[in-house]
């Protein structure tokens, strides 16, 4: 027998875990929204025939895709507080660790979403552009009203898969001492001498979330391909 004792999961511990999960979900949601919007802009810049737009976007994407996320988080943790101090007045109560993590995750994920959206845009038949122009649409109108909706639909399974990876990666915020769900579970386990139990609880929570999301991805993939 392993001698596991889950009595460590008290109402207080559950409250701490919920707070940690809310932090993880906040990071995930913010990085998803900001990363997807900025990534879509980067994707369109990369596909532009003007080098003044495509070159900086390519540099940005390749740069963030070539360095570890942990390094990005640590770099923003060291830079953001100093920039805020020099450029803006910020209240002392502001959690610069959370702000640094939100910025780091968003900019990092944008590079990956940019490549996904670029593939999505390129998957739309070129005849769609021609048909849009024939209807009197300008290029940006055609992109916004015709091309991007189809690109999102084609890439939805990949976007959700990247979301699963993003949720898992939020556990890396421990390097900047930000308490997310995983860090909360680890802290409770170390405090009460029940690290094995809390790691099992954390692992089960991540498994349930990610497995459920992966089933949704498979279902959407079948609908998209049907």
PDB file of C-alpha atoms in Angstrom:
ATOM      1  CA  UNK A   1       0.000   0.000   0.000  1.00  0.00           C
ATOM      2  CA  UNK A   2       1.162   3.497  -0.731  1.00  0.00           C
ATOM      3  CA  UNK A   3      -0.263   4.828   2.520  1.00  0.00           C
ATOM      4  CA  UNK A   4      -1.913   7.782   0.843  1.00  0.00           C
ATOM      5  CA  UNK A   5      -3.905  10.133   3.047  1.00  0.00           C
ATOM      6  CA  UNK A   6      -6.183  12.608   1.272  1.00  0.00           C
ATOM      7  CA  UNK A   7      -7.423  14.157   4.497  1.00  0.00           C
ATOM      8  CA  UNK A   8      -5.027  16.977   3.649  1.00  0.00           C
ATOM      9  CA  UNK A   9      -7.702  18.236   1.249  1.00  0.00           C
ATOM     10  CA  UNK A  10      -9.551  20.371   3.764  1.00  0.00           C
ATOM     11  CA  UNK A  11     -12.021  23.166   2.927  1.00  0.00           C
ATOM     12  CA  UNK A  12      -9.186  25.655   3.363  1.00  0.00           C
ATOM     13  CA  UNK A  13      -7.002  23.669   0.964  1.00  0.00           C
ATOM     14  CA  UNK A  14      -9.829  23.512  -1.562  1.00  0.00           C
ATOM     15  CA  UNK A  15     -10.233  27.283  -1.339  1.00  0.00           C
ATOM     16  CA  UNK A  16      -6.512  27.736  -2.021  1.00  0.00           C
ATOM     17  CA  UNK A  17      -6.691  25.340  -4.975  1.00  0.00           C
ATOM     18  CA  UNK A  18      -9.670  27.194  -6.424  1.00  0.00           C
ATOM     19  CA  UNK A  19      -7.793  30.496  -6.187  1.00  0.00           C
ATOM     20  CA  UNK A  20      -4.843  28.875  -7.943  1.00  0.00           C
ATOM     21  CA  UNK A  21      -7.095  27.455 -10.664  1.00  0.00           C
ATOM     22  CA  UNK A  22      -8.642  30.885 -11.216  1.00  0.00           C
ATOM     23  CA  UNK A  23      -5.154  32.276 -11.740  1.00  0.00           C
ATOM     24  CA  UNK A  24      -4.359  29.527 -14.251  1.00  0.00           C
ATOM     25  CA  UNK A  25      -7.623  30.131 -16.111  1.00  0.00           C
ATOM     26  CA  UNK A  26      -7.076  33.893 -16.123  1.00  0.00           C
ATOM     27  CA  UNK A  27      -3.643  33.427 -17.659  1.00  0.00           C
ATOM     28  CA  UNK A  28      -5.032  30.977 -20.206  1.00  0.00           C
ATOM     29  CA  UNK A  29      -7.993  33.131 -21.208  1.00  0.00           C
ATOM     30  CA  UNK A  30      -5.974  36.342 -21.494  1.00  0.00           C
ATOM     31  CA  UNK A  31      -3.211  34.703 -23.503  1.00  0.00           C
ATOM     32  CA  UNK A  32      -5.824  33.081 -25.752  1.00  0.00           C
ATOM     33  CA  UNK A  33      -7.670  36.317 -26.549  1.00  0.00           C
ATOM     34  CA  UNK A  34      -4.666  38.628 -26.845  1.00  0.00           C
ATOM     35  CA  UNK A  35      -2.495  35.996 -28.498  1.00  0.00           C
ATOM     36  CA  UNK A  36      -5.156  35.095 -31.040  1.00  0.00           C
ATOM     37  CA  UNK A  37      -5.896  38.717 -31.980  1.00  0.00           C
ATOM     38  CA  UNK A  38      -2.234  39.714 -32.193  1.00  0.00           C
ATOM     39  CA  UNK A  39      -1.360  36.415 -33.867  1.00  0.00           C
ATOM     40  CA  UNK A  40      -3.974  37.009 -36.561  1.00  0.00           C
ATOM     41  CA  UNK A  41      -2.519  40.448 -37.233  1.00  0.00           C
ATOM     42  CA  UNK A  42       0.963  38.921 -37.438  1.00  0.00           C
ATOM     43  CA  UNK A  43      -0.299  36.242 -39.815  1.00  0.00           C
ATOM     44  CA  UNK A  44      -1.732  38.850 -42.185  1.00  0.00           C
ATOM     45  CA  UNK A  45       1.504  40.841 -41.962  1.00  0.00           C
ATOM     46  CA  UNK A  46       3.542  37.750 -42.846  1.00  0.00           C
ATOM     47  CA  UNK A  47       1.374  37.138 -45.887  1.00  0.00           C
ATOM     48  CA  UNK A  48       1.655  40.742 -47.048  1.00  0.00           C
ATOM     49  CA  UNK A  49       3.515  41.405 -50.280  1.00  0.00           C
ATOM     50  CA  UNK A  50       5.121  44.428 -48.610  1.00  0.00           C
ATOM     51  CA  UNK A  51       8.416  43.497 -46.986  1.00  0.00           C
ATOM     52  CA  UNK A  52       8.100  46.334 -44.482  1.00  0.00           C
ATOM     53  CA  UNK A  53       5.236  44.342 -42.955  1.00  0.00           C
ATOM     54  CA  UNK A  54       6.230  40.735 -43.622  1.00  0.00           C
ATOM     55  CA  UNK A  55       9.844  40.988 -42.420  1.00  0.00           C
ATOM     56  CA  UNK A  56       9.197  42.328 -38.873  1.00  0.00           C
ATOM     57  CA  UNK A  57       6.373  39.806 -38.426  1.00  0.00           C
ATOM     58  CA  UNK A  58       8.648  36.951 -39.509  1.00  0.00           C
ATOM     59  CA  UNK A  59      11.367  38.115 -37.110  1.00  0.00           C
ATOM     60  CA  UNK A  60       8.861  38.309 -34.239  1.00  0.00           C
ATOM     61  CA  UNK A  61       7.404  34.855 -34.888  1.00  0.00           C
ATOM     62  CA  UNK A  62      10.756  33.146 -35.368  1.00  0.00           C
ATOM     63  CA  UNK A  63      12.218  34.858 -32.302  1.00  0.00           C
ATOM     64  CA  UNK A  64       9.504  33.784 -29.875  1.00  0.00           C
ATOM     65  CA  UNK A  65       9.289  30.291 -31.380  1.00  0.00           C
ATOM     66  CA  UNK A  66      13.035  29.833 -30.871  1.00  0.00           C
ATOM     67  CA  UNK A  67      13.326  30.548 -27.140  1.00  0.00           C
ATOM     68  CA  UNK A  68      11.891  28.664 -24.125  1.00  0.00           C
ATOM     69  CA  UNK A  69       8.720  29.974 -22.531  1.00  0.00           C
ATOM     70  CA  UNK A  70      10.395  29.895 -19.120  1.00  0.00           C
ATOM     71  CA  UNK A  71      13.019  32.340 -20.379  1.00  0.00           C
ATOM     72  CA  UNK A  72      10.315  34.635 -21.751  1.00  0.00           C
ATOM     73  CA  UNK A  73       8.453  34.656 -18.443  1.00  0.00           C
ATOM     74  CA  UNK A  74      11.604  35.365 -16.467  1.00  0.00           C
ATOM     75  CA  UNK A  75      12.659  38.121 -18.869  1.00  0.00           C
ATOM     76  CA  UNK A  76       9.315  39.903 -18.638  1.00  0.00           C
ATOM     77  CA  UNK A  77       9.294  39.460 -14.874  1.00  0.00           C
ATOM     78  CA  UNK A  78      12.600  41.315 -14.716  1.00  0.00           C
ATOM     79  CA  UNK A  79      11.724  43.958 -17.309  1.00  0.00           C
ATOM     80  CA  UNK A  80       8.045  44.824 -16.808  1.00  0.00           C
ATOM     81  CA  UNK A  81       8.248  46.178 -13.228  1.00  0.00           C
ATOM     82  CA  UNK A  82      11.159  48.439 -14.182  1.00  0.00           C
ATOM     83  CA  UNK A  83       9.393  49.683 -17.326  1.00  0.00           C
ATOM     84  CA  UNK A  84       6.220  50.401 -15.374  1.00  0.00           C
ATOM     85  CA  UNK A  85       8.211  52.249 -12.765  1.00  0.00           C
ATOM     86  CA  UNK A  86       9.987  54.397 -15.363  1.00  0.00           C
ATOM     87  CA  UNK A  87       7.094  55.061 -17.745  1.00  0.00           C
ATOM     88  CA  UNK A  88       3.963  55.020 -15.594  1.00  0.00           C
ATOM     89  CA  UNK A  89       2.801  55.625 -12.069  1.00  0.00           C
ATOM     90  CA  UNK A  90       1.669  52.295 -10.695  1.00  0.00           C
ATOM     91  CA  UNK A  91       0.015  51.560  -7.347  1.00  0.00           C
ATOM     92  CA  UNK A  92       2.002  49.511  -4.890  1.00  0.00           C
ATOM     93  CA  UNK A  93      -0.812  46.989  -4.688  1.00  0.00           C
ATOM     94  CA  UNK A  94      -0.385  46.004  -8.358  1.00  0.00           C
ATOM     95  CA  UNK A  95       0.849  42.428  -8.704  1.00  0.00           C
ATOM     96  CA  UNK A  96       3.664  42.862 -11.206  1.00  0.00           C
ATOM     97  CA  UNK A  97       4.199  39.091 -11.290  1.00  0.00           C
ATOM     98  CA  UNK A  98       0.707  38.552 -12.665  1.00  0.00           C
ATOM     99  CA  UNK A  99       1.045  41.411 -15.134  1.00  0.00           C
ATOM    100  CA  UNK A 100       4.423  40.110 -16.282  1.00  0.00           C
ATOM    101  CA  UNK A 101       2.999  36.621 -16.775  1.00  0.00           C
ATOM    102  CA  UNK A 102      -0.009  37.936 -18.725  1.00  0.00           C
ATOM    103  CA  UNK A 103       2.215  39.930 -21.081  1.00  0.00           C
ATOM    104  CA  UNK A 104       4.752  37.133 -21.470  1.00  0.00           C
ATOM    105  CA  UNK A 105       2.174  34.438 -22.195  1.00  0.00           C
ATOM    106  CA  UNK A 106       0.210  36.648 -24.591  1.00  0.00           C
ATOM    107  CA  UNK A 107       3.198  37.696 -26.690  1.00  0.00           C
ATOM    108  CA  UNK A 108       4.657  34.191 -26.678  1.00  0.00           C
ATOM    109  CA  UNK A 109       1.417  32.495 -27.699  1.00  0.00           C
ATOM    110  CA  UNK A 110       0.819  35.077 -30.426  1.00  0.00           C
ATOM    111  CA  UNK A 111       3.800  33.667 -32.318  1.00  0.00           C
ATOM    112  CA  UNK A 112       2.240  30.197 -32.378  1.00  0.00           C
ATOM    113  CA  UNK A 113      -1.244  31.445 -33.186  1.00  0.00           C
ATOM    114  CA  UNK A 114       0.258  33.490 -36.016  1.00  0.00           C
ATOM    115  CA  UNK A 115       1.582  30.349 -37.693  1.00  0.00           C
ATOM    116  CA  UNK A 116      -1.706  28.528 -37.184  1.00  0.00           C
ATOM    117  CA  UNK A 117      -3.703  31.414 -38.644  1.00  0.00           C
ATOM    118  CA  UNK A 118      -1.279  31.831 -41.521  1.00  0.00           C
ATOM    119  CA  UNK A 119      -1.838  28.190 -42.420  1.00  0.00           C
ATOM    120  CA  UNK A 120      -5.587  28.745 -42.055  1.00  0.00           C
ATOM    121  CA  UNK A 121      -5.594  31.748 -44.366  1.00  0.00           C
ATOM    122  CA  UNK A 122      -3.521  29.896 -46.943  1.00  0.00           C
ATOM    123  CA  UNK A 123      -5.931  26.946 -46.763  1.00  0.00           C
ATOM    124  CA  UNK A 124      -8.774  29.113 -48.096  1.00  0.00           C
ATOM    125  CA  UNK A 125      -8.994  28.759 -51.898  1.00  0.00           C
ATOM    126  CA  UNK A 126      -7.676  31.807 -53.759  1.00  0.00           C
ATOM    127  CA  UNK A 127     -10.916  31.867 -55.694  1.00  0.00           C
ATOM    128  CA  UNK A 128     -12.582  33.232 -52.560  1.00  0.00           C
ATOM    129  CA  UNK A 129     -10.536  36.411 -52.902  1.00  0.00           C
ATOM    130  CA  UNK A 130     -11.462  36.717 -56.553  1.00  0.00           C
ATOM    131  CA  UNK A 131     -15.137  36.172 -55.806  1.00  0.00           C
ATOM    132  CA  UNK A 132     -15.033  38.781 -53.035  1.00  0.00           C
ATOM    133  CA  UNK A 133     -13.431  41.334 -55.330  1.00  0.00           C
ATOM    134  CA  UNK A 134     -16.013  40.535 -57.988  1.00  0.00           C
ATOM    135  CA  UNK A 135     -18.694  41.459 -55.454  1.00  0.00           C
ATOM    136  CA  UNK A 136     -17.057  44.841 -54.949  1.00  0.00           C
ATOM    137  CA  UNK A 137     -15.250  44.132 -51.691  1.00  0.00           C
ATOM    138  CA  UNK A 138     -11.914  45.687 -50.930  1.00  0.00           C
ATOM    139  CA  UNK A 139      -9.012  43.475 -49.877  1.00  0.00           C
ATOM    140  CA  UNK A 140      -9.437  44.156 -46.142  1.00  0.00           C
ATOM    141  CA  UNK A 141     -13.182  43.649 -46.379  1.00  0.00           C
ATOM    142  CA  UNK A 142     -12.656  40.331 -48.143  1.00  0.00           C
ATOM    143  CA  UNK A 143     -10.130  39.285 -45.500  1.00  0.00           C
ATOM    144  CA  UNK A 144     -12.398  40.262 -42.595  1.00  0.00           C
ATOM    145  CA  UNK A 145     -15.724  39.040 -43.927  1.00  0.00           C
ATOM    146  CA  UNK A 146     -14.796  36.069 -46.104  1.00  0.00           C
ATOM    147  CA  UNK A 147     -11.276  34.744 -45.595  1.00  0.00           C
ATOM    148  CA  UNK A 148     -10.770  34.978 -41.821  1.00  0.00           C
ATOM    149  CA  UNK A 149     -14.082  33.281 -40.876  1.00  0.00           C
ATOM    150  CA  UNK A 150     -13.161  30.331 -43.098  1.00  0.00           C
ATOM    151  CA  UNK A 151      -9.603  30.289 -41.768  1.00  0.00           C
ATOM    152  CA  UNK A 152     -10.870  30.190 -38.166  1.00  0.00           C
ATOM    153  CA  UNK A 153     -13.192  27.341 -39.033  1.00  0.00           C
ATOM    154  CA  UNK A 154     -10.429  25.352 -40.737  1.00  0.00           C
ATOM    155  CA  UNK A 155      -7.947  25.912 -37.921  1.00  0.00           C
ATOM    156  CA  UNK A 156     -10.336  25.574 -34.958  1.00  0.00           C
ATOM    157  CA  UNK A 157      -9.054  22.105 -33.933  1.00  0.00           C
ATOM    158  CA  UNK A 158      -5.452  23.334 -33.998  1.00  0.00           C
ATOM    159  CA  UNK A 159      -6.380  26.475 -32.075  1.00  0.00           C
ATOM    160  CA  UNK A 160      -8.023  24.404 -29.346  1.00  0.00           C
ATOM    161  CA  UNK A 161      -5.058  22.029 -29.246  1.00  0.00           C
ATOM    162  CA  UNK A 162      -2.771  24.998 -28.687  1.00  0.00           C
ATOM    163  CA  UNK A 163      -5.140  26.144 -25.938  1.00  0.00           C
ATOM    164  CA  UNK A 164      -4.637  22.816 -24.145  1.00  0.00           C
ATOM    165  CA  UNK A 165      -0.867  23.257 -24.360  1.00  0.00           C
ATOM    166  CA  UNK A 166      -1.231  26.815 -23.092  1.00  0.00           C
ATOM    167  CA  UNK A 167      -3.212  25.682 -20.045  1.00  0.00           C
ATOM    168  CA  UNK A 168      -0.528  23.121 -19.224  1.00  0.00           C
ATOM    169  CA  UNK A 169       2.224  25.695 -19.665  1.00  0.00           C
ATOM    170  CA  UNK A 170       0.707  28.008 -17.068  1.00  0.00           C
ATOM    171  CA  UNK A 171       2.383  25.818 -14.453  1.00  0.00           C
ATOM    172  CA  UNK A 172       5.685  27.448 -15.462  1.00  0.00           C
ATOM    173  CA  UNK A 173       4.779  30.616 -13.549  1.00  0.00           C
ATOM    174  CA  UNK A 174       6.395  29.051 -10.495  1.00  0.00           C
ATOM    175  CA  UNK A 175       9.705  30.459 -11.771  1.00  0.00           C
ATOM    176  CA  UNK A 176       8.455  33.987 -11.057  1.00  0.00           C
ATOM    177  CA  UNK A 177       6.843  32.973  -7.732  1.00  0.00           C
ATOM    178  CA  UNK A 178       3.285  33.373  -9.019  1.00  0.00           C
ATOM    179  CA  UNK A 179       0.825  30.989  -7.397  1.00  0.00           C
ATOM    180  CA  UNK A 180      -1.231  29.080  -9.959  1.00  0.00           C
ATOM    181  CA  UNK A 181      -3.118  25.799  -9.510  1.00  0.00           C
ATOM    182  CA  UNK A 182      -0.034  23.567  -9.670  1.00  0.00           C
ATOM    183  CA  UNK A 183       1.990  25.795  -7.346  1.00  0.00           C
ATOM    184  CA  UNK A 184      -0.929  25.894  -4.898  1.00  0.00           C
ATOM    185  CA  UNK A 185      -1.126  22.089  -4.826  1.00  0.00           C
ATOM    186  CA  UNK A 186       2.615  21.799  -4.376  1.00  0.00           C
ATOM    187  CA  UNK A 187       2.624  24.352  -1.550  1.00  0.00           C
ATOM    188  CA  UNK A 188      -0.147  22.553   0.342  1.00  0.00           C
ATOM    189  CA  UNK A 189       1.639  19.221  -0.094  1.00  0.00           C
ATOM    190  CA  UNK A 190       4.961  20.553   1.175  1.00  0.00           C
ATOM    191  CA  UNK A 191       3.306  22.336   4.092  1.00  0.00           C
ATOM    192  CA  UNK A 192       1.442  19.246   5.294  1.00  0.00           C
ATOM    193  CA  UNK A 193       4.013  16.655   4.280  1.00  0.00           C
ATOM    194  CA  UNK A 194       1.613  15.132   1.721  1.00  0.00           C
ATOM    195  CA  UNK A 195       3.263  16.064  -1.543  1.00  0.00           C
ATOM    196  CA  UNK A 196       2.351  12.742  -3.208  1.00  0.00           C
ATOM    197  CA  UNK A 197      -1.344  13.182  -2.530  1.00  0.00           C
ATOM    198  CA  UNK A 198      -1.423  16.750  -3.767  1.00  0.00           C
ATOM    199  CA  UNK A 199       0.515  15.895  -6.916  1.00  0.00           C
ATOM    200  CA  UNK A 200      -2.049  13.176  -7.629  1.00  0.00           C
ATOM    201  CA  UNK A 201      -4.861  15.673  -7.125  1.00  0.00           C
ATOM    202  CA  UNK A 202      -3.180  18.223  -9.390  1.00  0.00           C
ATOM    203  CA  UNK A 203      -2.455  15.577 -12.012  1.00  0.00           C
ATOM    204  CA  UNK A 204      -6.065  14.393 -11.950  1.00  0.00           C
ATOM    205  CA  UNK A 205      -7.357  17.949 -12.396  1.00  0.00           C
ATOM    206  CA  UNK A 206      -5.051  18.606 -15.343  1.00  0.00           C
ATOM    207  CA  UNK A 207      -5.978  15.250 -16.870  1.00  0.00           C
ATOM    208  CA  UNK A 208      -9.719  15.884 -16.604  1.00  0.00           C
ATOM    209  CA  UNK A 209      -9.432  19.353 -18.143  1.00  0.00           C
ATOM    210  CA  UNK A 210      -7.065  18.381 -20.948  1.00  0.00           C
ATOM    211  CA  UNK A 211      -8.745  15.049 -21.758  1.00  0.00           C
ATOM    212  CA  UNK A 212     -12.162  16.707 -21.939  1.00  0.00           C
ATOM    213  CA  UNK A 213     -10.760  19.428 -24.167  1.00  0.00           C
ATOM    214  CA  UNK A 214      -9.068  16.857 -26.415  1.00  0.00           C
ATOM    215  CA  UNK A 215     -12.390  15.039 -26.870  1.00  0.00           C
ATOM    216  CA  UNK A 216     -13.928  18.355 -27.894  1.00  0.00           C
ATOM    217  CA  UNK A 217     -11.102  18.871 -30.393  1.00  0.00           C
ATOM    218  CA  UNK A 218     -11.720  15.446 -31.939  1.00  0.00           C
ATOM    219  CA  UNK A 219     -15.438  16.125 -32.196  1.00  0.00           C
ATOM    220  CA  UNK A 220     -14.848  19.488 -33.846  1.00  0.00           C
ATOM    221  CA  UNK A 221     -12.305  17.936 -36.215  1.00  0.00           C
ATOM    222  CA  UNK A 222     -14.894  15.452 -37.421  1.00  0.00           C
ATOM    223  CA  UNK A 223     -17.441  18.244 -37.947  1.00  0.00           C
ATOM    224  CA  UNK A 224     -14.942  20.414 -39.818  1.00  0.00           C
ATOM    225  CA  UNK A 225     -13.872  17.548 -42.067  1.00  0.00           C
ATOM    226  CA  UNK A 226     -17.415  16.299 -42.719  1.00  0.00           C
TER     227      UNK A 226
END
